[in-house]
């Protein structure tokens, strides 16, 4: 509508800020708004439209950005006290790409501190509430991004996914969220938690919007040496939502004993629907998946203990002044600056990497990771995609799992395999259980986002969950 | 072989990671972390002797560029967030 000149970008942005003003106090999805920058960019877009200039693919679209992605000169904190006041002197590559395509960054969204969590309760700024039921979690760690999209406070959002942090909130909030193939999207400007596992990815209301944003942010980047260009460029024409002849693998380990039977039922309804549309499925077993969660957490925590060593109050952020040497300053600054979950993971990561335990935990986890990856790839030789629930349960109540970290970790059981292997995986809404959203996960081969989007689109056309809007109240 | 994340080990890890914990936290974390570690021990059952260790899922190695200087952040921008500075130097806490 902006492109056709029917609506000015500036007006559109104001409409969204208006809605944010009304709903955000209840949801706490946004923790920072960038109104000045957004209106400036909107005016630029309007000028281009008026002058008939070349418009980018995201022209006039407001975009919410998770609080761990750097936007130049805008405070970014990873929802942590320890990075308070930090203003990056550069843009993340994904932000550069969004701006080049005339997208408009409107604010930063809430998250679990340093992306460590599955509920967005571990934030220095308080929890984000689920738009479908305010006493429930929005999922995490990209809870703010998913909640704002589903509550129509922004049409598009960026999240990051290390062990399910895009897919979990997408599932809990009834949004579409993709973790791209590892290396497809640049991590330059993503504040690191676990570098070998994480990816920035798009969250949107529909499959098509999700694909639009992915196409903009994807691509090899010289500033991130873990990226490569997709061997086959993402081609919108090939995503038609046709599943005749598509072979689906249904892994029994991903419907494990912690899975709520009502969730299982919704997912099976969709599998049967896909079969009616011409796909075929087969139940398979992937035995190494029973070790995947433990391997994921050991690797993630180990990498985190290293990545978070830089937060010492010397070059940026929160700092506690104490008498004494560096050791005392570091102890106090980090002790007061980090929240409990972050501290737990740093301690466990330090343990897993320490002399005497490194072989039994970290190295072992790396080997298990290879086994998981190889087993998944082997299944994907015979099947196009692997289908499962995204989360074993519908969204749980706020504070229900916060005192029992292990019970929270178990929520990631279906999402971590994709991070371990580096495979693309999407969560799309597939149903509701007593008014609470259920997500279905589709995992594909390396750089086969087109296959994943194809199956997702076919389902979306039948289920049309994007039509349901939560009544935030 | 049972490893207990008892309070003594937690205090040692606290020192290694430079993360000060209150006595209360040491106690709570000792319980929580022990429980988590017990779960991690499931990996003892995995048989992986012959498996190669991979540090990158795509198999990327030694991704380097030519050693040519390129424009980068100027010192002013790079130091803007530093809490305690002396000119273009970062003042760090005493080392010795």
Coordinates of C-alpha atoms in Angstrom, one line a residue:
Chain A
X1 CA 0.0 0.0 0.0
X2 CA 2.9 2.3 0.8
X3 CA 4.5 1.4 -2.6
X4 CA 1.4 2.3 -4.5
X5 CA 1.1 5.6 -2.7
X6 CA -2.2 4.8 -1.1
X7 CA -0.8 5.2 2.4
X8 CA 2.3 7.2 3.4
X9 CA 4.9 5.3 5.3
X10 CA 4.9 8.0 7.9
X11 CA 1.2 7.4 8.6
X12 CA 1.7 3.7 8.6
X13 CA 4.5 3.9 11.2
X14 CA 2.4 6.1 13.4
X15 CA -0.5 3.6 13.3
X16 CA 1.8 0.9 14.6
X17 CA 3.2 3.2 17.3
X18 CA -0.3 4.0 18.3
X19 CA -1.1 0.3 18.6
X20 CA 2.1 -0.3 20.5
X21 CA 1.1 2.5 22.9
X22 CA -2.2 0.7 23.7
X23 CA -1.0 -2.9 23.9
X24 CA 2.6 -2.9 25.0
X25 CA 1.9 -2.0 28.6
X26 CA 0.0 -5.3 28.9
X27 CA 2.5 -7.4 26.9
X28 CA 5.9 -5.9 27.5
X29 CA 7.0 -7.1 24.0
X30 CA 9.0 -3.9 23.2
X31 CA 11.6 -2.6 25.6
X32 CA 12.8 0.3 23.5
X33 CA 11.2 2.3 20.7
X34 CA 13.2 4.2 18.0
X35 CA 10.5 6.6 16.9
X36 CA 12.9 9.4 15.8
X37 CA 14.9 7.1 13.5
X38 CA 11.8 5.3 12.3
X39 CA 10.0 8.5 11.3
X40 CA 13.1 9.9 9.6
X41 CA 13.4 6.7 7.5
X42 CA 9.6 6.7 6.8
X43 CA 9.9 10.2 5.4
X44 CA 12.7 9.1 3.2
X45 CA 10.6 6.3 1.8
X46 CA 7.7 8.7 1.2
X47 CA 10.1 11.0 -0.7
X48 CA 11.2 8.1 -2.9
X49 CA 7.6 7.1 -3.6
X50 CA 6.7 10.7 -4.6
X51 CA 9.8 11.0 -6.8
X52 CA 9.2 7.6 -8.4
X53 CA 12.6 6.4 -7.1
X54 CA 13.6 2.7 -6.8
X55 CA 12.0 1.2 -3.8
X56 CA 13.4 -1.7 -1.7
X57 CA 11.6 -4.9 -1.1
X58 CA 10.7 -3.9 2.4
X59 CA 9.6 -0.3 1.5
X60 CA 7.6 1.2 4.4
X61 CA 7.5 -2.0 6.4
X62 CA 8.0 -1.5 10.2
X63 CA 10.4 -4.1 11.6
X64 CA 10.9 -5.0 15.3
X65 CA 14.4 -6.1 16.2
X66 CA 15.4 -8.4 19.1
X67 CA 17.5 -6.7 21.7
X68 CA 20.7 -8.6 20.8
X69 CA 21.0 -7.3 17.3
X70 CA 23.1 -4.1 16.9
X71 CA 21.4 -1.0 15.4
X72 CA 24.0 1.8 15.1
X73 CA 23.8 4.3 18.0
X74 CA 20.7 2.6 19.5
X75 CA 21.1 1.2 23.0
X76 CA 21.3 -2.6 22.9
X77 CA 21.5 -4.6 26.1
X78 CA 20.5 -8.3 25.4
X79 CA 17.9 -7.6 28.2
X80 CA 20.8 -7.6 30.7
X81 CA 21.8 -5.1 33.3
X82 CA 25.5 -5.6 32.4
X83 CA 25.1 -4.0 29.0
X84 CA 23.1 -1.0 30.1
X85 CA 23.8 2.0 28.1
X86 CA 25.8 0.3 25.4
X87 CA 25.3 1.9 22.0
X88 CA 27.0 0.0 19.2
X89 CA 29.0 2.1 16.7
X90 CA 27.9 -0.1 13.8
X91 CA 24.9 -1.8 12.3
X92 CA 24.5 -5.6 12.2
X93 CA 24.8 -6.8 8.6
X94 CA 21.1 -7.8 8.7
X95 CA 20.2 -4.2 9.7
X96 CA 22.3 -2.8 6.8
X97 CA 20.4 -5.1 4.4
X98 CA 17.0 -4.2 5.9
X99 CA 17.8 -0.5 5.6
X100 CA 19.0 -0.9 2.0
X101 CA 15.6 -2.4 1.2
X102 CA 13.8 0.5 2.8
X103 CA 12.6 -1.4 5.8
X104 CA 12.0 0.7 9.0
X105 CA 13.3 -0.4 12.3
X106 CA 10.8 0.7 14.9
X107 CA 12.1 -0.7 18.2
X108 CA 13.9 -3.4 20.2
X109 CA 12.0 -6.4 21.5
X110 CA 12.3 -8.2 24.9
X111 CA 14.2 -11.4 25.3
X112 CA 15.6 -13.8 27.8
X113 CA 18.9 -12.3 29.0
X114 CA 21.6 -13.1 26.5
X115 CA 19.1 -15.4 24.7
X116 CA 19.3 -17.9 27.6
X117 CA 15.8 -19.1 28.2
X118 CA 12.6 -20.5 26.7
X119 CA 10.1 -18.2 28.1
X120 CA 11.3 -14.5 28.1
X121 CA 11.0 -14.5 31.9
X122 CA 14.8 -14.1 32.4
X123 CA 14.8 -10.5 31.2
X124 CA 16.1 -7.5 33.2
X125 CA 13.0 -5.7 31.9
X126 CA 10.5 -8.2 33.2
X127 CA 8.6 -11.0 31.3
X128 CA 6.8 -10.7 28.0
X129 CA 3.2 -11.9 28.3
X130 CA 1.5 -14.2 25.8
X131 CA -1.0 -12.2 23.7
X132 CA -3.4 -15.2 23.7
X133 CA -3.4 -15.4 27.5
X134 CA -1.7 -12.8 29.6
X135 CA -0.9 -15.2 32.5
X136 CA 1.1 -17.4 30.1
X137 CA 4.6 -17.1 28.7
X138 CA 5.3 -15.9 25.2
X139 CA 8.1 -18.4 24.8
X140 CA 11.7 -17.5 24.5
X141 CA 14.2 -16.3 24.0
X142 CA 12.7 -14.2 21.2
X143 CA 9.4 -13.8 23.1
X144 CA 9.1 -10.0 22.4
X145 CA 9.5 -10.4 18.7
X146 CA 6.9 -13.2 18.4
X147 CA 4.4 -11.4 20.7
X148 CA 4.6 -8.1 18.8
X149 CA 4.0 -9.8 15.5
X150 CA 1.1 -11.8 16.6
X151 CA -0.5 -8.8 18.4
X152 CA -0.1 -6.8 15.2
X153 CA 2.3 -4.3 16.8
X154 CA 4.7 -4.9 13.9
X155 CA 4.3 -6.9 10.6
X156 CA 7.8 -8.3 10.7
X157 CA 10.4 -9.1 13.4
X158 CA 13.9 -10.4 13.7
X159 CA 14.8 -13.0 16.3
X160 CA 17.7 -15.3 17.0
X161 CA 17.7 -19.0 17.5
X162 CA 20.4 -21.0 19.3
X163 CA 18.3 -23.9 20.7
X164 CA 14.8 -23.0 19.6
X165 CA 14.6 -19.3 20.5
X166 CA 12.7 -18.3 17.3
X167 CA 10.6 -21.4 16.9
X168 CA 9.5 -21.7 20.6
X169 CA 7.9 -18.2 20.8
X170 CA 6.6 -18.6 17.3
X171 CA 4.8 -21.8 18.4
X172 CA 3.6 -20.3 21.7
X173 CA 2.4 -17.1 20.1
X174 CA 0.9 -18.6 16.9
X175 CA 3.4 -16.9 14.5
X176 CA 5.6 -18.2 11.7
X177 CA 9.3 -18.3 12.7
X178 CA 12.3 -19.7 10.9
X179 CA 15.8 -20.7 12.0
X180 CA 17.8 -20.6 8.8
X181 CA 20.5 -23.1 7.8
X182 CA 23.6 -22.3 9.8
X183 CA 25.7 -19.9 7.7
X184 CA 22.9 -18.6 5.6
X185 CA 22.4 -15.4 7.6
X186 CA 25.3 -13.3 8.9
X187 CA 25.9 -13.1 12.6
X188 CA 27.9 -9.9 12.3
X189 CA 26.2 -7.6 14.8
X190 CA 24.4 -10.4 16.7
X191 CA 25.7 -10.3 20.2
X192 CA 27.1 -13.8 20.7
X193 CA 25.7 -16.4 23.1
X194 CA 26.8 -19.7 21.3
X195 CA 28.4 -19.0 18.0
X196 CA 28.4 -22.5 16.5
X197 CA 24.6 -22.9 17.1
X198 CA 22.9 -19.6 16.5
X199 CA 21.3 -17.8 13.6
X200 CA 19.3 -14.7 13.2
X201 CA 15.9 -15.4 11.5
X202 CA 12.5 -13.9 10.5
X203 CA 9.3 -14.0 12.5
X204 CA 6.0 -13.0 10.7
X205 CA 2.3 -13.7 10.7
X206 CA 2.4 -15.5 7.4
X207 CA 4.7 -17.9 5.5
X208 CA 5.0 -15.4 2.6
X209 CA 6.1 -12.5 4.9
X210 CA 8.6 -14.8 6.6
X211 CA 10.1 -15.7 3.3
X212 CA 10.2 -12.0 2.2
X213 CA 12.3 -11.0 5.2
X214 CA 14.5 -14.1 4.9
X215 CA 15.3 -13.2 1.3
X216 CA 16.5 -9.8 2.4
X217 CA 18.7 -10.8 5.3
X218 CA 20.2 -14.0 3.8
X219 CA 23.6 -14.0 2.1
X220 CA 27.3 -14.6 2.6
X221 CA 29.1 -11.8 4.5
X222 CA 32.8 -11.2 4.5
X223 CA 32.4 -9.9 8.1
X224 CA 31.2 -13.3 9.3
X225 CA 33.5 -16.1 8.2
X226 CA 31.0 -18.7 9.1
X227 CA 28.6 -17.7 6.3
X228 CA 28.4 -19.0 2.8
X229 CA 26.0 -18.1 0.0
X230 CA 23.2 -20.6 -0.5
X231 CA 24.3 -23.0 -3.3
X232 CA 20.8 -22.6 -4.8
X233 CA 19.5 -19.1 -4.5
X234 CA 16.2 -18.9 -2.6
X235 CA 13.7 -18.6 -5.4
X236 CA 10.2 -17.5 -4.6
X237 CA 8.7 -19.1 -7.7
X238 CA 9.6 -22.5 -6.5
X239 CA 7.7 -22.1 -3.2
X240 CA 4.2 -23.0 -4.5
X241 CA 2.8 -24.8 -1.6
X242 CA 2.4 -28.0 -3.5
X243 CA 3.2 -31.2 -1.7
X244 CA 2.4 -34.0 -4.2
X245 CA 5.1 -36.6 -3.8
X246 CA 6.7 -34.9 -0.8
X247 CA 8.0 -37.4 1.7
X248 CA 7.6 -36.6 5.3
X249 CA 9.6 -38.3 8.1
X250 CA 7.9 -38.4 11.5
X251 CA 10.5 -39.0 14.2
X252 CA 9.1 -40.9 17.1
X253 CA 11.7 -39.4 19.5
X254 CA 10.3 -35.9 18.7
X255 CA 6.9 -37.1 20.0
X256 CA 8.6 -38.2 23.2
X257 CA 7.1 -38.9 26.6
X258 CA 6.9 -35.3 27.7
X259 CA 4.6 -34.4 24.8
X260 CA 1.1 -33.3 25.7
X261 CA -1.2 -35.7 23.9
X262 CA -3.4 -32.7 22.8
X263 CA -0.4 -31.2 21.1
X264 CA 0.4 -34.5 19.4
X265 CA -3.2 -34.6 18.2
X266 CA -3.0 -31.2 16.5
X267 CA 0.2 -32.1 14.8
X268 CA -1.1 -35.4 13.6
X269 CA -4.2 -33.6 12.2
X270 CA -1.8 -31.6 10.1
X271 CA 0.2 -34.6 9.0
X272 CA -3.0 -36.2 7.8
X273 CA -4.0 -33.0 6.1
X274 CA -0.6 -33.1 4.2
X275 CA -1.3 -36.7 3.2
X276 CA -4.7 -35.6 1.8
X277 CA -2.8 -33.0 -0.2
X278 CA -0.6 -35.6 -1.8
X279 CA 2.3 -36.0 0.6
X280 CA 3.3 -39.3 2.1
X281 CA 4.7 -39.9 5.6
X282 CA 6.6 -42.6 7.4
X283 CA 7.4 -43.0 11.1
X284 CA 11.1 -43.3 11.7
X285 CA 13.4 -43.6 14.6
X286 CA 16.5 -41.3 15.2
X287 CA 18.1 -42.9 18.3
X288 CA 20.8 -40.3 18.9
X289 CA 18.1 -37.7 19.6
X290 CA 17.9 -39.0 23.1
X291 CA 21.3 -37.4 23.7
X292 CA 20.6 -34.2 21.8
X293 CA 19.4 -32.0 24.6
X294 CA 22.3 -32.8 26.9
X295 CA 24.8 -32.3 24.0
X296 CA 23.2 -29.0 23.1
X297 CA 23.3 -27.6 26.6
X298 CA 26.9 -28.6 27.2
X299 CA 28.1 -27.0 24.0
X300 CA 25.9 -23.9 24.4
X301 CA 27.0 -23.3 28.0
X302 CA 30.6 -23.9 27.2
X303 CA 30.6 -21.4 24.3
X304 CA 28.6 -19.0 26.5
X305 CA 31.2 -19.1 29.2
X306 CA 33.8 -18.0 26.7
X307 CA 31.6 -15.5 24.8
X308 CA 30.4 -13.8 28.0
X309 CA 33.9 -13.4 29.5
X310 CA 34.2 -10.0 27.8
X311 CA 31.6 -8.5 30.1
X312 CA 33.8 -7.0 32.8
X313 CA 32.8 -3.3 32.8
X314 CA 36.1 -2.2 31.2
X315 CA 35.2 -1.5 27.6
X316 CA 31.4 -1.0 27.9
X317 CA 28.4 -1.4 30.1
X318 CA 27.7 -1.7 33.8
X319 CA 30.7 -1.5 36.1
X320 CA 31.0 -1.7 39.9
X321 CA 33.9 0.3 41.4
X322 CA 35.7 -1.5 44.1
X323 CA 39.0 -1.1 46.0
X324 CA 41.5 -3.7 45.0
X325 CA 42.7 -5.4 41.8
X326 CA 41.0 -6.5 38.6
X327 CA 39.8 -9.7 40.1
X328 CA 37.6 -7.9 42.6
X329 CA 36.1 -5.5 40.0
X330 CA 35.4 -8.4 37.7
X331 CA 33.8 -10.5 40.4
X332 CA 31.5 -7.7 41.6
X333 CA 30.6 -6.3 38.2
X334 CA 29.7 -9.7 36.7
X335 CA 28.1 -10.9 40.0
X336 CA 25.8 -7.9 40.0
X337 CA 25.4 -7.4 36.3
X338 CA 24.3 -10.9 35.3
X339 CA 21.0 -12.5 36.1
X340 CA 20.6 -16.0 37.7
X341 CA 20.2 -18.0 34.5
X342 CA 23.1 -16.4 32.8
X343 CA 25.3 -17.2 35.9
X344 CA 24.1 -20.8 36.0
X345 CA 25.1 -21.3 32.4
X346 CA 28.5 -19.6 32.7
X347 CA 29.3 -21.7 35.7
X348 CA 28.3 -25.0 34.0
X349 CA 30.1 -24.0 30.8
X350 CA 33.2 -23.2 32.9
X351 CA 32.9 -26.6 34.5
X352 CA 32.4 -28.5 31.2
X353 CA 35.6 -26.9 29.8
X354 CA 37.7 -27.2 32.8
X355 CA 40.7 -29.6 33.2
X356 CA 39.6 -33.1 34.2
X357 CA 36.0 -32.6 32.9
X358 CA 36.6 -31.4 29.3
X359 CA 36.8 -34.8 27.8
X360 CA 33.8 -36.3 29.5
X361 CA 31.5 -33.4 28.9
X362 CA 32.6 -30.9 26.2
X363 CA 34.4 -33.2 23.8
X364 CA 31.9 -35.9 24.3
X365 CA 29.1 -33.5 23.5
X366 CA 30.9 -32.5 20.2
X367 CA 31.1 -36.1 19.2
X368 CA 27.4 -36.7 20.0
X369 CA 26.6 -33.6 17.9
X370 CA 28.3 -35.2 14.9
X371 CA 26.3 -38.4 15.4
X372 CA 23.0 -36.4 15.7
X373 CA 23.8 -34.5 12.5
X374 CA 24.7 -37.6 10.6
X375 CA 21.6 -39.5 11.6
X376 CA 19.4 -36.5 10.6
X377 CA 21.2 -36.2 7.3
X378 CA 20.8 -39.9 6.7
X379 CA 17.0 -39.6 7.2
X380 CA 16.9 -36.6 5.0
X381 CA 18.4 -38.6 2.1
X382 CA 15.2 -40.6 2.0
X383 CA 12.7 -37.9 3.0
X384 CA 12.3 -34.3 2.0
X385 CA 11.5 -33.0 5.5
X386 CA 11.1 -34.1 9.2
X387 CA 7.8 -33.1 10.9
X388 CA 7.2 -32.8 14.6
X389 CA 5.7 -30.6 17.3
X390 CA 7.8 -27.5 17.9
X391 CA 7.2 -27.6 21.6
X392 CA 6.1 -30.5 23.7
X393 CA 3.3 -28.5 25.4
X394 CA 1.2 -25.4 24.9
X395 CA 2.5 -22.2 26.5
X396 CA 2.9 -22.7 30.3
X397 CA 2.0 -20.3 33.0
X398 CA 4.4 -17.4 34.0
X399 CA 6.7 -18.5 36.8
X400 CA 5.7 -22.2 36.4
X401 CA 9.2 -23.3 35.4
X402 CA 11.4 -20.5 36.6
X403 CA 12.5 -22.2 39.8
X404 CA 13.3 -25.5 38.1
X405 CA 15.9 -24.8 35.4
X406 CA 16.0 -28.4 34.2
X407 CA 12.3 -28.5 33.6
X408 CA 12.7 -25.4 31.5
X409 CA 15.6 -26.9 29.5
X410 CA 13.4 -29.9 28.7
X411 CA 11.1 -27.6 26.7
X412 CA 13.8 -27.5 24.0
X413 CA 13.8 -31.2 23.3
X414 CA 12.3 -30.9 19.8
X415 CA 14.0 -27.8 18.7
X416 CA 17.7 -28.3 19.6
X417 CA 18.5 -31.1 17.0
X418 CA 18.2 -28.5 14.2
X419 CA 20.7 -26.2 15.9
X420 CA 23.1 -29.1 16.6
X421 CA 23.0 -30.2 12.9
X422 CA 22.7 -26.6 11.4
X423 CA 19.6 -27.6 9.5
X424 CA 16.8 -25.1 8.6
X425 CA 13.6 -25.4 10.7
X426 CA 10.4 -23.5 10.8
X427 CA 7.5 -23.4 13.2
X428 CA 4.1 -22.6 11.9
X429 CA 0.8 -22.5 13.8
X430 CA -1.2 -25.7 13.4
X431 CA -3.9 -25.5 16.0
X432 CA -5.1 -24.4 19.4
X433 CA -5.6 -26.3 22.7
X434 CA -8.1 -24.6 25.0
X435 CA -7.3 -21.3 23.3
X436 CA -3.5 -21.8 23.5
X437 CA -1.4 -22.0 20.3
X438 CA 0.3 -25.2 19.1
X439 CA 3.2 -25.0 16.6
X440 CA 4.3 -27.6 14.1
X441 CA 8.0 -27.8 13.1
X442 CA 9.3 -28.6 9.7
X443 CA 13.0 -29.4 9.4
X444 CA 14.8 -29.6 6.0
X445 CA 18.2 -30.4 4.5
X446 CA 21.0 -27.8 4.4
X447 CA 20.0 -24.8 2.3
X448 CA 16.7 -26.4 1.4
X449 CA 14.6 -23.5 3.0
X450 CA 12.5 -23.8 -0.2
X451 CA 11.3 -27.3 0.8
X452 CA 10.5 -26.2 4.3
X453 CA 8.6 -23.1 3.1
X454 CA 6.8 -25.2 0.5
X455 CA 5.3 -27.6 3.1
X456 CA 4.6 -24.7 5.4
X457 CA 2.7 -22.8 2.7
X458 CA 0.6 -25.8 1.8
X459 CA -0.5 -26.2 5.4
X460 CA -1.0 -22.5 5.9
X461 CA -3.4 -22.4 2.9
X462 CA -5.6 -25.0 4.5
X463 CA -5.4 -23.9 8.1
X464 CA -5.3 -20.1 7.7
X465 CA -4.2 -19.3 11.2
X466 CA -3.0 -15.9 10.2
X467 CA -6.7 -14.9 10.2
X468 CA -7.0 -15.4 14.0
X469 CA -6.1 -12.3 16.0
X470 CA -5.6 -12.4 19.8
X471 CA -7.9 -10.2 21.9
X472 CA -5.3 -8.7 24.2
X473 CA -7.1 -8.0 27.3
Chain B
X1 CA 31.9 -41.8 38.3
X2 CA 29.8 -39.4 40.3
X3 CA 30.7 -35.7 40.2
X4 CA 29.0 -33.6 42.7
X5 CA 28.7 -29.9 42.1
X6 CA 29.0 -29.2 45.8
X7 CA 29.4 -25.7 47.3
X8 CA 33.2 -26.0 47.3
X9 CA 33.3 -26.7 43.5
X10 CA 30.7 -24.0 42.9
X11 CA 33.0 -21.5 44.7
X12 CA 35.9 -22.7 42.7
X13 CA 34.0 -22.2 39.4
X14 CA 32.9 -18.8 40.7
X15 CA 36.5 -17.8 41.0
X16 CA 37.4 -19.2 37.6
X17 CA 34.6 -17.4 35.9
X18 CA 34.9 -14.3 38.0
X19 CA 31.3 -14.3 38.9
X20 CA 30.6 -13.3 42.5
X21 CA 27.8 -15.3 44.2
X22 CA 26.2 -14.7 47.5
X23 CA 26.2 -17.5 50.1
X24 CA 22.5 -18.0 49.3
X25 CA 23.3 -18.3 45.6
X26 CA 26.1 -20.7 46.1
X27 CA 23.7 -23.0 48.0
X28 CA 20.8 -22.7 45.5
X29 CA 23.1 -23.1 42.5
X30 CA 24.8 -26.1 44.0
X31 CA 21.5 -27.9 44.2
X32 CA 20.2 -26.8 40.8
X33 CA 23.5 -27.4 38.9
X34 CA 23.9 -30.8 40.5
X35 CA 20.5 -31.8 39.2
X36 CA 21.3 -30.5 35.7
X37 CA 24.7 -32.2 35.7
X38 CA 23.0 -35.5 36.6
X39 CA 20.9 -35.1 33.5
X40 CA 24.0 -34.4 31.4
X41 CA 25.5 -37.7 32.5
X42 CA 23.2 -39.4 30.0
X43 CA 26.0 -38.7 27.5
X44 CA 28.0 -41.4 29.3
X45 CA 25.8 -43.9 27.6
X46 CA 26.5 -42.6 24.1
X47 CA 29.1 -44.7 22.2
X48 CA 31.1 -42.3 20.0
X49 CA 34.8 -43.5 20.1
X50 CA 35.2 -43.5 16.3
X51 CA 33.5 -40.2 15.7
X52 CA 35.4 -37.2 14.5
X53 CA 35.1 -33.9 16.4
X54 CA 33.6 -31.1 14.3
X55 CA 33.8 -27.5 15.3
X56 CA 31.8 -26.2 12.4
X57 CA 28.7 -27.9 10.9
X58 CA 29.5 -26.8 7.4
X59 CA 33.0 -28.0 7.5
X60 CA 34.4 -24.6 7.0
X61 CA 38.1 -24.2 7.8
X62 CA 40.7 -21.4 7.7
X63 CA 38.4 -18.8 6.1
X64 CA 40.8 -16.0 5.6
X65 CA 41.1 -12.8 3.5
X66 CA 44.1 -11.2 1.9
X67 CA 46.3 -9.3 4.4
X68 CA 45.4 -5.9 3.0
X69 CA 44.5 -3.0 5.3
X70 CA 40.9 -1.9 5.0
X71 CA 38.9 1.0 6.5
X72 CA 37.5 0.1 9.9
X73 CA 36.1 1.8 13.0
X74 CA 37.8 5.1 13.9
X75 CA 39.2 5.3 17.5
X76 CA 36.6 7.7 18.6
X77 CA 33.7 5.4 17.7
X78 CA 35.5 2.4 19.0
X79 CA 36.0 4.0 22.4
X80 CA 32.7 5.7 22.8
X81 CA 31.3 3.2 25.3
X82 CA 34.3 2.9 27.4
X83 CA 33.5 4.0 31.0
X84 CA 37.0 5.1 32.1
X85 CA 39.3 6.5 29.5
X86 CA 42.6 8.4 29.4
X87 CA 42.8 10.0 25.9
X88 CA 42.6 7.2 23.5
X89 CA 43.4 4.6 26.1
X90 CA 41.1 2.4 28.0
X91 CA 41.8 2.5 31.8
X92 CA 41.5 -1.0 33.1
X93 CA 41.6 -2.1 36.8
X94 CA 45.0 -2.7 38.4
X95 CA 46.6 -6.0 37.3
X96 CA 49.4 -6.2 39.8

